[in-house]
Short mmCIF file of N, CA, C and O in Angstrom, two decimals:
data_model
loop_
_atom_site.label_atom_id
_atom_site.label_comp_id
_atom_site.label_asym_id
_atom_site.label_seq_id
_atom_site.Cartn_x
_atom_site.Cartn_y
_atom_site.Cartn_z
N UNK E 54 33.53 58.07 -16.04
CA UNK E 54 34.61 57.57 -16.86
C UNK E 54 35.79 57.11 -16.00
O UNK E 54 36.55 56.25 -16.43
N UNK E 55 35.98 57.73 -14.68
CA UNK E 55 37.24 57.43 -14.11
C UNK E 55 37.14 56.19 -13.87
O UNK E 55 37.93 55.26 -14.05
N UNK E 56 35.67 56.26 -13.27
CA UNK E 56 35.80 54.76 -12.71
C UNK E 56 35.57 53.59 -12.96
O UNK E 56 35.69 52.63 -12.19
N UNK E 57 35.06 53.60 -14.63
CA UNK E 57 34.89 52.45 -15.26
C UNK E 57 36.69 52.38 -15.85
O UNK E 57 37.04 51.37 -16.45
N UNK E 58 37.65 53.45 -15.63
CA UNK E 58 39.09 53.38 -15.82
C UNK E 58 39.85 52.26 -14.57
O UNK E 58 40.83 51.52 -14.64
N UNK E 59 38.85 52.54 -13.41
CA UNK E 59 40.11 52.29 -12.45
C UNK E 59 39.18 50.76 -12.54
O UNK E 59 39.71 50.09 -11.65
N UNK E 60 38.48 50.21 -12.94
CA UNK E 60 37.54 48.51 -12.81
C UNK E 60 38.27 47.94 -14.51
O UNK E 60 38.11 46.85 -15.06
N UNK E 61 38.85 48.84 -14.88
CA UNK E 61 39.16 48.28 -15.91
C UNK E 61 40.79 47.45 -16.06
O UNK E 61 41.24 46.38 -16.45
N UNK E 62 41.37 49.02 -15.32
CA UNK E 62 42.88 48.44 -14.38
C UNK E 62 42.99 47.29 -13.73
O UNK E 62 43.74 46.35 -14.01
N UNK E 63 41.79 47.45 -12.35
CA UNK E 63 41.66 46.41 -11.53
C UNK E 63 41.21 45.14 -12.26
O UNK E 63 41.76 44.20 -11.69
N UNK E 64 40.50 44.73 -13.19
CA UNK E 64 40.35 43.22 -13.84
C UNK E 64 41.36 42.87 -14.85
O UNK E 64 41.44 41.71 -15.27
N UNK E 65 42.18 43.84 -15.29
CA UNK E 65 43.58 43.56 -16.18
C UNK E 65 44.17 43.01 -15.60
O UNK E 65 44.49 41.90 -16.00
N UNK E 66 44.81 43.69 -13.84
CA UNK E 66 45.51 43.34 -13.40
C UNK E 66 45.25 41.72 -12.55
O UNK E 66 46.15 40.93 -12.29
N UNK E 67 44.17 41.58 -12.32
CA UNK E 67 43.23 40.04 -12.02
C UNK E 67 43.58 39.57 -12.84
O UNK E 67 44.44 38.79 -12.42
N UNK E 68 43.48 39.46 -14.08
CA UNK E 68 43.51 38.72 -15.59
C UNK E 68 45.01 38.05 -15.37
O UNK E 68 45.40 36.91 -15.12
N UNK E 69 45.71 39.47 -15.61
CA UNK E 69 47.46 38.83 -15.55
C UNK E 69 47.73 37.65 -14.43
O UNK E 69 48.33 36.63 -14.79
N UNK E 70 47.32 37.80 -13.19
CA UNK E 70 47.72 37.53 -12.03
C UNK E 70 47.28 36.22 -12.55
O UNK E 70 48.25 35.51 -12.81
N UNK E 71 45.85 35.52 -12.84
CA UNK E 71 45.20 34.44 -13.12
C UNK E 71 45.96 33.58 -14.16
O UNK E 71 46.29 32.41 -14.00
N UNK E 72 46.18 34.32 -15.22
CA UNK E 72 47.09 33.68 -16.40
C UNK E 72 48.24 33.36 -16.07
O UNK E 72 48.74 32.46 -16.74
N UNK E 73 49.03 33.92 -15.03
CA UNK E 73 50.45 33.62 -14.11
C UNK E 73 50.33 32.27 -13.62
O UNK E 73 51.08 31.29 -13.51
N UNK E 74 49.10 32.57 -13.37
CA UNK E 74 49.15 31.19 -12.00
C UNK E 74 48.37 30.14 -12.38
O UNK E 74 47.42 29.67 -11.76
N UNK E 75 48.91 29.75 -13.59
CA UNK E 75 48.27 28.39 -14.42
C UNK E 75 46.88 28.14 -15.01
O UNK E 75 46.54 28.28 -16.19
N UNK E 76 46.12 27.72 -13.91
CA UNK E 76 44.82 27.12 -14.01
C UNK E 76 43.90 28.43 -14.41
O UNK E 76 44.08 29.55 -13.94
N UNK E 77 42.64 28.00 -15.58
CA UNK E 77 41.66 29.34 -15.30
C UNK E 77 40.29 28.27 -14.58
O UNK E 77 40.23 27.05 -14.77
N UNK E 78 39.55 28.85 -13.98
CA UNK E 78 38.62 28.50 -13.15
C UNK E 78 37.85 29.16 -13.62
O UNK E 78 38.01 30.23 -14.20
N UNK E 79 36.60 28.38 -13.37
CA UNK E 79 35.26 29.91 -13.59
C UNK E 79 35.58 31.58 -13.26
O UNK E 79 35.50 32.68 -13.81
N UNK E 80 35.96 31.02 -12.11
CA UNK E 80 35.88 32.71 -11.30
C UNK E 80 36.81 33.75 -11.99
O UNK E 80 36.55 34.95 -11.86
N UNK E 81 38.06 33.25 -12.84
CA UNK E 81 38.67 33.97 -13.23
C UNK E 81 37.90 34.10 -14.84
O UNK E 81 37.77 35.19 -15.40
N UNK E 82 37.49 32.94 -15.37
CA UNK E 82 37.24 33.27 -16.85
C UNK E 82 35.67 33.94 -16.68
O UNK E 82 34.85 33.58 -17.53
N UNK E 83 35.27 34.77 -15.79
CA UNK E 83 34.49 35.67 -15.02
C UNK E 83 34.89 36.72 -15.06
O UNK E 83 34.24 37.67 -15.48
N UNK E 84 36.58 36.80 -14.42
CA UNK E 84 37.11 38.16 -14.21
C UNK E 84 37.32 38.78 -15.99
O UNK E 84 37.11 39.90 -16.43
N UNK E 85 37.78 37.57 -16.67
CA UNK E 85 38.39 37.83 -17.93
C UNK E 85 37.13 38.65 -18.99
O UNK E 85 37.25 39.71 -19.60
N UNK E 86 35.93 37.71 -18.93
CA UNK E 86 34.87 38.23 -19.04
C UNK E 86 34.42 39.76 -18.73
O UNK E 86 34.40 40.68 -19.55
N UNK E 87 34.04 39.84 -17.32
CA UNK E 87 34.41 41.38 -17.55
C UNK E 87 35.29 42.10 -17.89
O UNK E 87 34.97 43.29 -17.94
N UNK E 88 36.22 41.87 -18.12
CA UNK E 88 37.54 42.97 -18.47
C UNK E 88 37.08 43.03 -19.98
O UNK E 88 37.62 43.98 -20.56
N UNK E 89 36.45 42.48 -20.57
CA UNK E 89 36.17 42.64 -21.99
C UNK E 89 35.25 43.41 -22.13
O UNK E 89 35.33 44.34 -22.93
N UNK E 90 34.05 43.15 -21.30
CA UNK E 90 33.04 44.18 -21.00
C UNK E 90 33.17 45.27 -21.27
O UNK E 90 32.70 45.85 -22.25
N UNK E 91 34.09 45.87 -20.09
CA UNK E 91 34.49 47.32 -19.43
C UNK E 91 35.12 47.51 -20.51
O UNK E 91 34.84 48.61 -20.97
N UNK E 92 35.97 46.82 -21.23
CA UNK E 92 37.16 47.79 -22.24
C UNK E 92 36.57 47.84 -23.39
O UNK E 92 37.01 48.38 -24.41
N UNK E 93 35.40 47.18 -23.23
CA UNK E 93 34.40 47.69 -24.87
C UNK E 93 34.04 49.01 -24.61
O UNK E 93 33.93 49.66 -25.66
N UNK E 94 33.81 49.65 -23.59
CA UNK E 94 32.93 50.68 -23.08
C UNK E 94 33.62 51.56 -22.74
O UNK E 94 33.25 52.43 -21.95
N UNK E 95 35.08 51.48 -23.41
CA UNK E 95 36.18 52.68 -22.58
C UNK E 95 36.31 53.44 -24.26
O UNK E 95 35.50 53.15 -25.13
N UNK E 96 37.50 54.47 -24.49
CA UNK E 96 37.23 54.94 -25.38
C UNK E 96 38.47 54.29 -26.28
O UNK E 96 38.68 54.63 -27.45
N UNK E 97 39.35 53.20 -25.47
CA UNK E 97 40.31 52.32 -26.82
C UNK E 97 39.60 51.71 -27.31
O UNK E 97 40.21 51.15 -28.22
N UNK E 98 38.37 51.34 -27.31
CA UNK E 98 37.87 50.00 -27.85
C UNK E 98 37.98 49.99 -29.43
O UNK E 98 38.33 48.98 -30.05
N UNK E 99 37.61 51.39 -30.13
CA UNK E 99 37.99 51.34 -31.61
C UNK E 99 39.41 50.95 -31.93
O UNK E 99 39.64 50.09 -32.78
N UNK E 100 40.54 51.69 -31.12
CA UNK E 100 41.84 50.83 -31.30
C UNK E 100 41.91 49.53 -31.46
O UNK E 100 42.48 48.94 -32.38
N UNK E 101 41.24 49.00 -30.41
CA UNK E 101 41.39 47.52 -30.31
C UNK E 101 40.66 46.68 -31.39
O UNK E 101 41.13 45.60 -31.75
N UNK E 102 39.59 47.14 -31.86
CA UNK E 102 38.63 46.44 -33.03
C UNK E 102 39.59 47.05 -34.32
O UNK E 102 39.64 46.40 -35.37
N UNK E 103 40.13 47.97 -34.22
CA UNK E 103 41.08 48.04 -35.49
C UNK E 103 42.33 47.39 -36.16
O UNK E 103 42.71 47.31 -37.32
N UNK E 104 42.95 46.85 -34.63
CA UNK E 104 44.10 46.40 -34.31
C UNK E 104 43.73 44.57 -35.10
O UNK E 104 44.16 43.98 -36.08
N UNK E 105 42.87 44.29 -34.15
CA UNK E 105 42.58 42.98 -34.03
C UNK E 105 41.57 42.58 -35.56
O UNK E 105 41.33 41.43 -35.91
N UNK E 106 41.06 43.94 -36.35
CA UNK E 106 41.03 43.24 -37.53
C UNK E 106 42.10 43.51 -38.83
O UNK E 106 41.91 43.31 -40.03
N UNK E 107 42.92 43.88 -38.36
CA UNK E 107 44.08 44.10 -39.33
C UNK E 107 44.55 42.87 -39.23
O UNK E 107 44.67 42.12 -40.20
N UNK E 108 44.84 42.59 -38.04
CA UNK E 108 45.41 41.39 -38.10
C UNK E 108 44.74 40.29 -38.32
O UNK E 108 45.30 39.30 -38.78
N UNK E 109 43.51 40.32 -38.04
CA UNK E 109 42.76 39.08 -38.81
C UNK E 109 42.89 38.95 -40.51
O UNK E 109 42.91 37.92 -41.18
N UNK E 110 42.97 40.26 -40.92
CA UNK E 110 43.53 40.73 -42.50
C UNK E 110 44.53 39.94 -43.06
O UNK E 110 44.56 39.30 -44.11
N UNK E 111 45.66 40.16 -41.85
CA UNK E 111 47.01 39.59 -41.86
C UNK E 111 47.04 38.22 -42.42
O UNK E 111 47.21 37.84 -43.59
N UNK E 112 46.81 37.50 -41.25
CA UNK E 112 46.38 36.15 -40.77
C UNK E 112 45.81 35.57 -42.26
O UNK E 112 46.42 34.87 -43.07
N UNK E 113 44.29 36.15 -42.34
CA UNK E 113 43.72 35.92 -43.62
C UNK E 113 44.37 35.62 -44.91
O UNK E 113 44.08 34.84 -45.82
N UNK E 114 45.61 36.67 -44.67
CA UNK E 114 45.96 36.54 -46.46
C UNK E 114 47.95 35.53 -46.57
O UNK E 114 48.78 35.37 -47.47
N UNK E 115 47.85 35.13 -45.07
CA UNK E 115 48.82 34.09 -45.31
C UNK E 115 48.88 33.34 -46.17
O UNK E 115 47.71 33.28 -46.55
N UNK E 116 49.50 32.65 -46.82
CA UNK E 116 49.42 31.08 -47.62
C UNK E 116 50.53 30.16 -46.93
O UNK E 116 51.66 30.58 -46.67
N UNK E 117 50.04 28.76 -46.65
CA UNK E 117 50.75 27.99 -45.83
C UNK E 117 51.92 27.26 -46.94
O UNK E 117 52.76 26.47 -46.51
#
């Protein structure tokens, strides 16, 4: 567990750095890729699938 913690840190912090610096390239929408991976497989991931369908909820019940 630690260490799918500390690969999870390390491609966040890739991610940010990439999105800073304009352009995405393969190699980064690679890094981005795994960081999705790993954080499915950590134990926020229900946070995050909860989060992200509330707000699809949200979104959903706008009227323009």
């Amino acid at each position: 567990m630690a260490i799918s913690i500390s690969v999870v840190m390390l491609l966040l912090i890739l991610a940010v750095i990439f999105l800073r610096s304009g352009g995405l390239k393969a190699s980064h929408a690679l890094v981005c890729a795994l960081l999705g991976f790993f954080l499915a497989g950590t134990s926020i991931a229900p946070t995050i699938h909860s989060g992200i369908t509330a707000t699809a909820d949200i979104v959903s019940s706008l009227r323009p």
